[in-house]
Tab-separated table of C-alpha atoms in Angstrom:
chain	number	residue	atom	x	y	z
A	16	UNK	CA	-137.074	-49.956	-192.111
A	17	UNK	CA	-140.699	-50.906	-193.378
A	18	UNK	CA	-141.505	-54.355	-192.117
A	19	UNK	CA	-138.783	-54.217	-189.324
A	20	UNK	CA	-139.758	-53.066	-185.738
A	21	UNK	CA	-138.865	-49.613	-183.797
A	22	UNK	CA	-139.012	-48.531	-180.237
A	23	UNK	CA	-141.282	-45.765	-179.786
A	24	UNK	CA	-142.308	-45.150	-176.622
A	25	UNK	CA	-140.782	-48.087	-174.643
A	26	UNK	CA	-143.024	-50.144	-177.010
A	27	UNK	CA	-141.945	-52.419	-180.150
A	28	UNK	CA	-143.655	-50.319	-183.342
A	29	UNK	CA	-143.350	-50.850	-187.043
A	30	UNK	CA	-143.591	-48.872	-189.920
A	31	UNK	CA	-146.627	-48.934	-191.997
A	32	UNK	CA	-146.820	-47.276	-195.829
A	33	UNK	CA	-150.042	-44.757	-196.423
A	34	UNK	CA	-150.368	-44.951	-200.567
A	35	UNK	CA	-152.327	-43.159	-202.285
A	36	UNK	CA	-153.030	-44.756	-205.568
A	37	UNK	CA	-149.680	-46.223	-206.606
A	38	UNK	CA	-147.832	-43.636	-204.193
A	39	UNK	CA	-146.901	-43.925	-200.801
A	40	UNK	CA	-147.558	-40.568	-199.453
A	41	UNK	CA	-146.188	-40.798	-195.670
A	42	UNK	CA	-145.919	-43.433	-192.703
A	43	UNK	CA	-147.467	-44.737	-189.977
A	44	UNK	CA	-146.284	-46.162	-186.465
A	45	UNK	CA	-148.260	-49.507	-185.653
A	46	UNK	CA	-147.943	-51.244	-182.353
A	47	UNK	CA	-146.481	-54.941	-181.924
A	48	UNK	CA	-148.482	-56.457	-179.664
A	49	UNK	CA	-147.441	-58.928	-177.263
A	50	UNK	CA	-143.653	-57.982	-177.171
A	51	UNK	CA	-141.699	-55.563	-175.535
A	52	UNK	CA	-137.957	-54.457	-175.904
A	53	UNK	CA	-135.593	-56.012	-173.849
A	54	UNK	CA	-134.502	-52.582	-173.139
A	55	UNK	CA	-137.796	-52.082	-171.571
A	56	UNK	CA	-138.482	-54.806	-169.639
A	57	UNK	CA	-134.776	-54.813	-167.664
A	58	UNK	CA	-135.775	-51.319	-167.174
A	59	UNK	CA	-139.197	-52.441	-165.480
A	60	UNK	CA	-137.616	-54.991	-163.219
A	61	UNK	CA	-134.394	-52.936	-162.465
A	62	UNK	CA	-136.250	-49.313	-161.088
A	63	UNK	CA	-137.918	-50.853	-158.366
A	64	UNK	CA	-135.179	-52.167	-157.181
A	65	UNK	CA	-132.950	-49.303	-157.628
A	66	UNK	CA	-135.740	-47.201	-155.941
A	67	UNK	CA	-135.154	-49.620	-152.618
A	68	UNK	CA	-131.427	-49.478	-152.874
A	69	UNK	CA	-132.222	-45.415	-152.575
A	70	UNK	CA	-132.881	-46.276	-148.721
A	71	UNK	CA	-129.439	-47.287	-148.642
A	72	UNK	CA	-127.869	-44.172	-150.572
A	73	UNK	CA	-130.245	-42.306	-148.263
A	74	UNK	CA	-128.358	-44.295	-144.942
A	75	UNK	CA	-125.053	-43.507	-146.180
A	76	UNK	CA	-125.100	-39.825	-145.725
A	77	UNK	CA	-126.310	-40.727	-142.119
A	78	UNK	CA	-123.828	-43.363	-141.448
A	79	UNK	CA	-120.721	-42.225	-143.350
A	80	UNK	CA	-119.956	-39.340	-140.912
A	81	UNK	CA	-120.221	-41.367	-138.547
A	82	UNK	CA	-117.775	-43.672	-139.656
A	83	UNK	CA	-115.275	-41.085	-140.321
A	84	UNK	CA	-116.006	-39.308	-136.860
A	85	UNK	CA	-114.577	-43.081	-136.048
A	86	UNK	CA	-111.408	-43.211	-138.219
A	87	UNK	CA	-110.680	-39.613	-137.253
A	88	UNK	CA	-110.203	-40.558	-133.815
A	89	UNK	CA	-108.026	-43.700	-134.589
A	90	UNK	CA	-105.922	-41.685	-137.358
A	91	UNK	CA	-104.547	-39.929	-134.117
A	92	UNK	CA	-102.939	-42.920	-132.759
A	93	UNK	CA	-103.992	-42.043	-129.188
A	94	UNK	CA	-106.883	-44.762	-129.122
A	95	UNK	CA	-105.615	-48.086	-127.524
A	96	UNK	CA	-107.777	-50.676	-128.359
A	97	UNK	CA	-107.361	-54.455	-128.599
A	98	UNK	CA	-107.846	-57.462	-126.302
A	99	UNK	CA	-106.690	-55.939	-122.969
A	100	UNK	CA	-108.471	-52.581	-123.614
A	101	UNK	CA	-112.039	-54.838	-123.521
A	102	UNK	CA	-111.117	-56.251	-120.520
A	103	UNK	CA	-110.493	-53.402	-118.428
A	104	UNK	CA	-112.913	-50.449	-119.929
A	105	UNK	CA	-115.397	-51.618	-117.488
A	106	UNK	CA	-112.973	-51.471	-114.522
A	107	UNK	CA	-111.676	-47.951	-115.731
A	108	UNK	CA	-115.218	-46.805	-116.606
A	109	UNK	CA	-116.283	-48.149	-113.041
A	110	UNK	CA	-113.984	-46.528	-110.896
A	111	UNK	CA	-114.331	-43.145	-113.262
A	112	UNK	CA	-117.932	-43.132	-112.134
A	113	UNK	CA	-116.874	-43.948	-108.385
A	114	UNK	CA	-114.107	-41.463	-108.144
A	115	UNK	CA	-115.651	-38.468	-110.124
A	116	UNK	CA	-112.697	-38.928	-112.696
A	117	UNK	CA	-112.980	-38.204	-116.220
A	118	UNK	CA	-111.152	-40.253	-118.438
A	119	UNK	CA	-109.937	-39.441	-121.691
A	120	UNK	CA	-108.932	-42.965	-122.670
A	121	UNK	CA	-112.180	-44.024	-121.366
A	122	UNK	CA	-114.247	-42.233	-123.173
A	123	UNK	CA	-112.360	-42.662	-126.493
A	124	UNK	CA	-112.907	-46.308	-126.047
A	125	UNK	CA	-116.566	-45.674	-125.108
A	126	UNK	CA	-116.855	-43.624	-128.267
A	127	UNK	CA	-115.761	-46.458	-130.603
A	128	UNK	CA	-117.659	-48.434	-128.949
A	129	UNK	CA	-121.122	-46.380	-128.939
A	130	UNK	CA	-120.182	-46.089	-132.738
A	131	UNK	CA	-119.715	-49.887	-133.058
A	132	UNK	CA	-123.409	-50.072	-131.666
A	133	UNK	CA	-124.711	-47.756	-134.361
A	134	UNK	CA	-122.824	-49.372	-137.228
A	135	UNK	CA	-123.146	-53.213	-136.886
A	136	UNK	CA	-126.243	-53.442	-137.420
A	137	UNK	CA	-125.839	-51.668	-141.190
A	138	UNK	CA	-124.231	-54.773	-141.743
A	139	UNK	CA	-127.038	-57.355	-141.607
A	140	UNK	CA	-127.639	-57.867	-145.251
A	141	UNK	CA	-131.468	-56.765	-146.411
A	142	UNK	CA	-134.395	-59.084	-145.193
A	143	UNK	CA	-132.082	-61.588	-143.368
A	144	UNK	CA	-134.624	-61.100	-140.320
A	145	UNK	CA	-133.372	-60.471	-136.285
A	146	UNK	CA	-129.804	-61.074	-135.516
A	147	UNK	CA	-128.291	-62.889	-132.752
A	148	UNK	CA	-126.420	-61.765	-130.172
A	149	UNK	CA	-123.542	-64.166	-131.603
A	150	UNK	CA	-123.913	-62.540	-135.184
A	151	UNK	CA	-124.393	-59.207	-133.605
A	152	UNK	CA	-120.455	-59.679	-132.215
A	153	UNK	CA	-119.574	-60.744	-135.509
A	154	UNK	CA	-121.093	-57.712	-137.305
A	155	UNK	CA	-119.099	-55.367	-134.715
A	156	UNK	CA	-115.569	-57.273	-134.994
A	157	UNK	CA	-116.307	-57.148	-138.929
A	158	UNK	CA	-116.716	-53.043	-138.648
A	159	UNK	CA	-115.092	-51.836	-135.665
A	160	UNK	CA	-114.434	-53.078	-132.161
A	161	UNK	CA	-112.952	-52.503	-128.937
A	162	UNK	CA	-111.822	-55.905	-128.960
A	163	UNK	CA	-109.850	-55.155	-132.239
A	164	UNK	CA	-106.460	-53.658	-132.825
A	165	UNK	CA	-106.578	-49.587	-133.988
A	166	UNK	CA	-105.045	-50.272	-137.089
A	167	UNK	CA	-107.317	-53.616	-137.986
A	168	UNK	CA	-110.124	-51.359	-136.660
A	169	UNK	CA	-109.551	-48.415	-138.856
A	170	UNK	CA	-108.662	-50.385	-142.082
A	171	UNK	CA	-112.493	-52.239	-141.734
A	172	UNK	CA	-113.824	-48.984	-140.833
A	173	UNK	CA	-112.112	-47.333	-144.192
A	174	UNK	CA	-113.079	-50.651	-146.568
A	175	UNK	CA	-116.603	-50.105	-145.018
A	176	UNK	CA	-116.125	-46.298	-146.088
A	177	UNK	CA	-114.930	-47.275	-149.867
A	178	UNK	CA	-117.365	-50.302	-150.531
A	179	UNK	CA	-120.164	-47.681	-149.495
A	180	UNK	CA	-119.414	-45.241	-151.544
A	181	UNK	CA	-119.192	-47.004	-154.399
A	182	UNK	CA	-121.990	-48.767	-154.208
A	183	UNK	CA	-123.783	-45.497	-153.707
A	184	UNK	CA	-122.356	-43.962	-156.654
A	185	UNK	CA	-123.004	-46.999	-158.616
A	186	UNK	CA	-126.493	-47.023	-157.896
A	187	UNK	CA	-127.344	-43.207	-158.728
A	188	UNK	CA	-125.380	-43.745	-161.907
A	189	UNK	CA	-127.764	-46.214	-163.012
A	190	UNK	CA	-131.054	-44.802	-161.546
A	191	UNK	CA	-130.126	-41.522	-163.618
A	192	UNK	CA	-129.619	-43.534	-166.723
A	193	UNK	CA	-132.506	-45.761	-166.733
A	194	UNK	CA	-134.847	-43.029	-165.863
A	195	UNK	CA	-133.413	-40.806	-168.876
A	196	UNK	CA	-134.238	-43.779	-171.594
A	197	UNK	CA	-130.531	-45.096	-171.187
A	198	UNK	CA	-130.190	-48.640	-172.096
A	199	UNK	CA	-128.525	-52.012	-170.595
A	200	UNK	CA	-125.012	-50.737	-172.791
A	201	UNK	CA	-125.322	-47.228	-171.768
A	202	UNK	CA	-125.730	-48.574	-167.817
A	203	UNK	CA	-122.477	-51.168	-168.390
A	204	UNK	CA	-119.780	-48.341	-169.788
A	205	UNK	CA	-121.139	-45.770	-167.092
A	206	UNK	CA	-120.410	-48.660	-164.138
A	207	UNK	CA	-117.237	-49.442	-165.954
A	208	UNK	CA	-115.726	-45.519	-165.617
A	209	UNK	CA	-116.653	-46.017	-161.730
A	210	UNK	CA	-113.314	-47.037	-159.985
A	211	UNK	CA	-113.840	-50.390	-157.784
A	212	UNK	CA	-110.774	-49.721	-155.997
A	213	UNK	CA	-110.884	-49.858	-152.169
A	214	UNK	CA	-107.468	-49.345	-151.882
A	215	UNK	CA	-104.734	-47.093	-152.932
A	216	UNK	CA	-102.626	-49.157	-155.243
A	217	UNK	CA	-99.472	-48.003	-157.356
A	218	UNK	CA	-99.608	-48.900	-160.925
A	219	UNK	CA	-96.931	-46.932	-162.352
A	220	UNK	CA	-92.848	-47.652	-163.041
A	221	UNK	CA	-92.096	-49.645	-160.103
A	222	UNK	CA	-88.401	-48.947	-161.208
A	223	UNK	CA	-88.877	-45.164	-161.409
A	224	UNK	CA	-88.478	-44.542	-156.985
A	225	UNK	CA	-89.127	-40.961	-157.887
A	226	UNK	CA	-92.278	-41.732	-159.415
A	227	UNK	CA	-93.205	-44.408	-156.746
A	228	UNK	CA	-92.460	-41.526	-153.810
A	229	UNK	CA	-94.598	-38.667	-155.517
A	230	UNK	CA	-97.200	-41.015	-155.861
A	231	UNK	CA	-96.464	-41.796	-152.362
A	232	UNK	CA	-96.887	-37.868	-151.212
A	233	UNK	CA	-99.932	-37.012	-153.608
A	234	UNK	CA	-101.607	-39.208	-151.377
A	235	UNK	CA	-104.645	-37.631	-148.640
A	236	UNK	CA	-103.895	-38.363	-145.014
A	237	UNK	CA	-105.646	-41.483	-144.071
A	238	UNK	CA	-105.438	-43.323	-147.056
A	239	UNK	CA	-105.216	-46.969	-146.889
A	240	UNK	CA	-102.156	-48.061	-149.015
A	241	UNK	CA	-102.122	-52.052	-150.994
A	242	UNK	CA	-98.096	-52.219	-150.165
A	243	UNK	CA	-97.394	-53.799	-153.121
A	244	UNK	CA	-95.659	-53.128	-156.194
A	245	UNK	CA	-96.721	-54.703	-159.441
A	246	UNK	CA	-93.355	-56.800	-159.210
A	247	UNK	CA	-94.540	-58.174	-156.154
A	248	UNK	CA	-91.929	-55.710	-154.161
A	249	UNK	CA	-92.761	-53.452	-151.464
A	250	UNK	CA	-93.593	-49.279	-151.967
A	251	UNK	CA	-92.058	-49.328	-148.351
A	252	UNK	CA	-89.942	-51.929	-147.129
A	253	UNK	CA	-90.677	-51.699	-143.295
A	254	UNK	CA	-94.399	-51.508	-143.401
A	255	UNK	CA	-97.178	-54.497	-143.347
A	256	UNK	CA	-99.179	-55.220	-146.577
A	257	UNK	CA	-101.962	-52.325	-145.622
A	258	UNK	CA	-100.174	-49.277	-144.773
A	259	UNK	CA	-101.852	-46.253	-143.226
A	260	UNK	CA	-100.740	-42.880	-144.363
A	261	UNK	CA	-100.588	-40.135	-141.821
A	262	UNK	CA	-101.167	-42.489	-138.538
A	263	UNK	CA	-100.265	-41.130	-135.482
A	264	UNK	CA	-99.218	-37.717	-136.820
């Protein structure tokens, strides 16, 4: 090792002989100067960073039972929503107030709606500045929305779920290891063990149906299920490519 440099100390160090007479009696760290260890210096530009995204994890344990409060209530199947619910919640909500009349349906719809409110703007990516009214719409349809089929609104309301989640577990992963003198490889195999997945997909025997339908049960109510096989054939033959388990039950 003499003559080739260390890391000590998040700082590039070699080691230097003490002799004594024609001995060398022990060793001595000296500092490089001038360098650092790559190691290091992703570490210095990464924290910060991470330490920002930590506003985000911090969000998500706001805004993620709120999103489920959502999905609960469309799991049910009792929700209407789509293009002729938006037209006529104001009508219904209108003559509710007139007529003393509480609505259930009414204020299910107002629910996903006040919800909708709360959520879209989460979407607005970091430092993009105000949003429109136009992009504002967008942000809702993308997340949940009135306007929106319950199944289309549930489904973005469970990928929002999944992608935050797993950004959020991605992120403390990392913050853990680069604060614990983990390096860039040690950060790469820990993200690589974190499943990606949003949704439930089958990757047994497709020929085993015994296999594919216990797989099929094991499942939580609510999942969101890829309908494919890895032969490009259905798990169930009457259902759409995103299948909801346990809807309307």
């Amino acid at each position: 090792m003499i003559g080739k440099p260390v890391v000590v100390a998040d700082s590039f160090q070699m080691l230097a002989p003490v002799a004594s007479g024609s001995q060398i009696i022990d060793f001595n760290f000296t500092p490089i100067t001038g360098q650092k260890p790559p190691n290091v210096e992703y570490r210095q530009k990464r924290l910060p960073i991470l330490a920002k995204n930590q506003d985000y994890v911090a969000k998500s344990y706001e805004t993620l039972p709120t999103v489920e409060q959502a999905m609960d209530l469309l799991l049910t199947g009792e929700v209407e929503t789509g293009g002729l619910a938006e037209l006529t919640l104001p009508i219904k909500n209108l003559f509710g107030q007139l007529f003393g009349v509480d609505n259930p349906e009414v204020q299910n719809l107002q629910m996903i709606q006040s919800i909708s409110n709360v959520l879209a703007p989460k979407m607005r990516p970091v430092g993009s500045g105000s949003t429109s009214d136009m992009e504002f719409k967008a942000y809702q349809r993308s997340i949940a929305d009135i306007g929106n089929v319950p199944k289309a609104n549930y489904i973005s309301l469970y990928t929002f779920k999944r992608r935050m989640e797993n950004s959020r577990e991605a992120n403390q992963r990392e913050l853990e290891i680069l604060t614990s003198g983990g390096t860039v490889k040690d950060v790469a195999e820990a993200i690589k063990k974190i499943d990606p997945g949003i949704y439930e997909k089958y990757t047994g025997d497709e020929t085993d149906q015994e296999q594919v339908i216990e797989w099929y049960n094991s499942l939580p109510k609510g999942a969101v299920v890829y309908n494919r096989l890895p032969n490009g054939g259905k798990i169930l033959d009457d259902e759409p490519i995103f299948h909801i388990v346990g809807w309307g039950e």
